[in-house]
Short mmCIF file of C-alpha atoms in Angstrom, two decimals:
data_model
loop_
_atom_site.label_atom_id
_atom_site.label_comp_id
_atom_site.label_asym_id
_atom_site.label_seq_id
_atom_site.Cartn_x
_atom_site.Cartn_y
_atom_site.Cartn_z
CA MET A 1 6.69 -0.54 4.35
CA ALA A 2 7.27 -4.19 3.32
CA VAL A 3 9.55 -6.92 1.68
CA LEU A 4 9.88 -6.94 -1.50
CA ASN A 5 8.66 -3.02 -1.26
CA TYR A 6 10.33 -1.78 -4.48
CA ARG A 7 7.71 1.30 -4.86
CA ARG A 8 9.47 3.81 -2.94
CA TRP A 9 12.52 2.56 -4.08
CA LEU A 10 11.49 3.75 -7.36
CA THR A 11 11.77 7.11 -6.62
CA ALA A 12 14.30 6.67 -4.68
CA THR A 13 17.32 5.95 -7.39
CA PHE A 14 18.78 3.92 -4.11
CA ILE A 15 19.55 0.59 -4.48
CA ASN A 16 21.48 0.63 -8.01
CA MET A 17 24.85 1.89 -7.76
CA ALA A 18 27.06 2.46 -10.24
CA PHE A 19 29.18 -0.70 -11.03
CA LEU A 20 32.06 -0.73 -12.32
CA PRO A 21 34.65 -2.10 -12.07
CA MET A 22 32.41 -5.28 -12.14
CA ALA A 23 33.28 -9.36 -12.64
CA ILE A 24 31.81 -10.14 -16.93
CA ALA A 25 29.09 -12.78 -15.29
CA GLN A 26 26.75 -9.59 -14.65
CA ILE A 27 28.36 -6.62 -16.81
CA LEU A 28 27.12 -7.89 -19.40
CA PRO A 29 23.87 -9.30 -21.38
CA LEU A 30 22.97 -12.42 -20.98
CA ASP A 31 24.69 -14.95 -22.86
CA CYS A 32 21.85 -16.25 -24.54
CA GLU A 33 24.07 -19.71 -25.85
CA ASN A 34 25.15 -20.16 -22.21
CA ALA A 35 22.02 -18.98 -20.56
CA LYS A 36 21.93 -21.97 -17.91
CA ASN A 37 18.38 -22.14 -14.83
CA PHE A 38 14.80 -21.48 -16.16
CA VAL A 39 14.75 -17.40 -15.79
CA GLU A 40 17.56 -16.42 -18.03
CA LYS A 41 16.12 -19.69 -20.92
CA THR A 42 12.68 -17.56 -20.72
CA THR A 43 14.80 -14.29 -20.85
CA CYS A 44 16.28 -15.23 -24.13
CA SER A 45 13.79 -16.88 -25.37
CA ASN A 46 11.26 -14.19 -25.25
CA PRO A 47 12.57 -10.64 -27.34
CA LYS A 48 10.44 -8.37 -24.81
CA LEU A 49 12.52 -9.87 -21.65
CA ASN A 50 15.26 -9.68 -24.38
CA GLU A 51 14.04 -6.57 -25.18
CA LEU A 52 14.50 -5.29 -21.33
CA ASP A 53 17.95 -7.37 -21.18
CA SER A 54 19.23 -5.23 -23.48
CA GLN A 55 17.54 -1.73 -22.10
CA LEU A 56 19.19 -2.56 -18.81
CA PHE A 57 22.84 -2.62 -20.14
CA ASP A 58 22.67 0.57 -21.36
CA GLU A 59 21.38 2.34 -19.01
CA LEU A 60 24.16 0.34 -16.37
CA GLU A 61 27.00 0.80 -19.28
CA GLN A 62 25.95 4.85 -18.74
CA ALA A 63 25.71 5.08 -14.88
CA ALA A 64 28.70 3.12 -15.29
CA GLN A 65 30.31 6.84 -16.24
CA GLN A 66 29.56 8.42 -13.75
CA THR A 67 32.32 8.90 -11.56
CA LYS A 68 30.39 9.85 -7.84
CA VAL A 69 28.83 7.04 -7.47
CA PRO A 70 30.76 3.34 -6.27
CA ALA A 71 31.60 1.22 -8.01
CA GLN A 72 31.18 -1.88 -4.65
CA MET A 73 27.52 -0.51 -3.86
CA LEU A 74 26.55 -1.81 -7.06
CA GLU A 75 28.27 -4.61 -7.85
CA LEU A 76 26.79 -5.50 -4.63
CA THR A 77 23.22 -4.83 -5.06
CA GLN A 78 23.54 -5.95 -8.83
CA GLN A 79 24.40 -9.44 -7.49
CA SER A 80 21.23 -9.10 -5.36
CA TRP A 81 19.16 -8.69 -7.64
CA ILE A 82 20.43 -10.91 -9.90
CA LYS A 83 19.72 -13.49 -7.31
CA SER A 84 15.92 -12.42 -6.27
CA ARG A 85 15.49 -12.10 -10.51
CA ASN A 86 16.15 -16.10 -10.57
CA GLN A 87 13.45 -16.67 -7.76
CA CYS A 88 11.24 -15.47 -10.35
CA LYS A 89 8.68 -18.99 -11.37
CA ASN A 90 6.95 -17.65 -14.41
CA THR A 91 7.74 -14.84 -17.63
CA ALA A 92 5.28 -11.58 -15.73
CA CYS A 93 6.93 -12.59 -12.50
CA ILE A 94 10.45 -11.91 -15.09
CA GLU A 95 8.84 -8.89 -16.66
CA GLN A 96 8.27 -6.89 -13.50
CA THR A 97 11.69 -7.52 -12.47
CA TYR A 98 13.21 -6.14 -14.84
CA GLN A 99 11.10 -3.31 -15.56
CA LYS A 100 11.93 -2.43 -12.12
CA ARG A 101 15.50 -2.50 -11.53
CA LEU A 102 15.15 -0.08 -14.93
CA MET A 103 13.38 2.50 -13.47
CA GLU A 104 16.06 2.44 -10.98
CA ILE A 105 18.71 2.24 -12.19
CA LYS A 106 16.88 5.32 -14.88
CA ASN A 107 16.35 7.59 -11.73
CA LEU A 108 19.99 7.06 -11.26
CA ASN A 109 21.03 8.30 -14.27
CA THR A 110 18.90 11.85 -13.17
CA THR A 111 19.80 11.81 -9.60
CA ASP A 112 22.16 14.27 -9.01
CA GLN A 113 24.97 13.07 -7.14
CA GLU A 114 26.64 15.90 -5.57
CA PHE A 115 24.22 16.35 -3.34
CA VAL A 116 23.61 12.21 -1.98
CA HIS A 117 26.34 9.67 0.60
CA TYR A 118 26.93 6.56 -0.59
CA PHE A 119 27.57 3.98 2.59
CA ILE A 120 26.96 0.08 2.87
CA ARG A 121 27.53 -1.77 6.64
CA VAL A 122 30.48 -3.72 7.78
CA LYS A 123 31.39 -6.25 9.82
CA ASP A 124 34.76 -6.92 10.61
CA LYS A 125 35.97 -4.20 8.33
CA GLN A 126 34.14 -5.79 5.72
CA PRO A 127 30.42 -5.72 3.70
CA ASP A 128 28.24 -7.48 5.81
CA PRO A 129 26.62 -10.60 3.80
CA ASP A 130 23.55 -9.86 4.98
CA LEU A 131 24.03 -6.54 2.31
CA ALA A 132 22.22 -3.14 4.12
CA LEU A 133 22.28 -0.33 2.92
CA LEU A 134 22.06 3.68 3.57
CA GLN A 135 21.99 6.55 1.72
CA LEU A 136 22.46 10.41 2.84
CA GLN A 137 20.64 13.11 0.69
CA MET A 138 21.41 16.74 1.52
CA LEU A 139 17.94 18.36 0.58
CA ASP A 140 18.80 21.92 2.04
CA GLU A 141 21.53 23.60 4.32
CA LYS A 142 19.26 22.16 7.49
CA ARG A 143 17.00 18.87 5.46
CA VAL A 144 17.91 15.13 4.95
CA ARG A 145 16.53 12.02 3.20
CA VAL A 146 17.87 8.64 4.83
CA LEU A 147 16.67 5.99 2.47
CA ALA A 148 18.20 2.35 3.34
CA GLN A 149 17.34 -1.09 2.37
CA THR A 150 18.76 -4.45 4.62
CA PHE A 151 18.52 -7.85 1.72
CA TRP A 152 18.02 -11.56 2.80
CA SER A 153 19.40 -14.41 1.59
CA SER A 154 18.38 -17.73 3.31
CA ASN A 155 21.51 -20.67 3.46
CA ASP A 156 20.54 -22.09 1.01
CA GLN A 157 20.45 -18.59 -1.41
CA LYS A 158 17.39 -20.20 -2.62
CA HIS A 159 14.82 -17.49 -0.85
CA HIS A 160 16.03 -13.69 -0.94
CA GLN A 161 14.64 -11.01 1.11
CA SER A 162 14.72 -7.25 1.58
CA THR A 163 12.46 -3.84 2.04
CA ASP A 164 13.15 -0.24 2.78
CA PHE A 165 13.18 2.61 4.39
CA SER A 166 12.92 6.13 3.55
CA GLY A 167 12.50 9.37 6.28
CA TYR A 168 13.67 13.01 6.20
CA ALA A 169 15.40 14.64 9.66
CA ASN A 170 17.16 17.56 10.18
CA GLN A 171 20.90 17.41 9.79
CA ALA A 172 22.83 16.37 12.74
CA LYS A 173 25.05 14.00 13.79
CA LYS A 174 22.24 12.39 15.76
CA ILE A 175 19.19 11.94 14.29
CA THR A 176 16.31 10.19 15.05
CA VAL A 177 13.63 9.58 11.49
CA LYS A 178 10.45 7.84 11.01
CA ASP A 179 9.30 6.00 7.72
CA LEU A 180 5.51 7.89 7.82
CA ASP A 181 4.34 4.81 5.85
CA SER A 182 5.17 1.92 8.55
CA GLY A 183 6.35 3.57 11.92
CA CYS A 184 8.99 2.77 11.57
CA THR A 185 11.98 4.12 13.27
CA LEU A 186 15.78 4.46 13.22
CA LYS A 187 17.91 5.94 15.46
CA LEU A 188 21.14 7.59 13.71
CA ARG A 189 24.63 8.36 15.11
CA GLN A 190 27.80 9.30 13.03
CA HIS A 191 31.62 8.47 14.21
CA GLN A 192 33.29 10.23 11.05
CA THR A 193 33.27 8.43 7.68
CA GLN A 194 31.09 6.11 9.50
CA TRP A 195 27.02 6.07 10.76
CA ARG A 196 26.04 4.05 13.44
CA ILE A 197 22.07 2.87 13.12
CA TRP A 198 19.90 1.22 15.44
CA GLN A 199 16.26 -0.10 15.61
CA ASP A 200 14.37 -0.40 17.69
CA SER A 201 10.56 -0.47 16.88
CA PRO A 202 9.25 -3.95 15.87
CA LEU A 203 7.60 -2.52 12.64
CA CYS A 204 11.02 -2.81 10.36
CA GLY A 205 11.11 -5.28 8.64
CA ASN A 206 10.70 -8.63 10.51
CA LYS A 207 13.38 -11.14 12.10
CA ASN A 208 15.30 -11.37 9.01
CA LEU A 209 15.47 -8.26 7.53
CA ARG A 210 17.68 -5.84 10.48
CA PHE A 211 18.58 -2.04 9.30
CA SER A 212 20.98 -2.08 12.88
CA GLY A 213 24.78 -1.93 12.69
CA THR A 214 28.04 0.11 11.61
CA TYR A 215 28.04 1.54 7.58
CA GLU A 216 30.53 3.00 5.98
CA LEU A 217 31.27 5.99 4.01
CA GLN A 218 31.69 4.45 0.00
CA LYS A 219 34.54 6.77 -2.64
#
């Protein structure tokens, strides 16, 4: 596991949940007549990037039709993705960011949502400003795949980081699960529609990126 490590996320199809409703600026393709920053202007002036933006919007439209995927989850992750994308300083970075996002949404659109439950970390009964997500994929009657991702933004919103977690465990109300790549270990406990996560391992993210907290089921 590493900061901005998307490798497993492309196959996990986690961070991109469906998104209706969402702010107009976030669900429409770029408005090239009113491009505001370097990334938007570069995307609009580059035919390949412009096509990627259109493809991404098409996939997001398809994802919006999936009623079993929580709207709030994709709205928040889309906001985080835009912030991350806007950090790019060159064309190669922009293209890579779009390609990863596009693959994630495509994977989401082919995932069987009947056996997936989504959770978001809450603080004072609201989504935590430092976004953190939990996904439980029921593999069969006994096994579950645990996916988690946490985000961080600096106070000036100029720096953004994310890190992810993937592990397997037996289904239970109390779970201890380990990320086989990083060695990060999380402890989970269920209480009604919530899961509480404890992070004991120093191998999980960094001082800014923490998984610990209370996660509320998204419907």
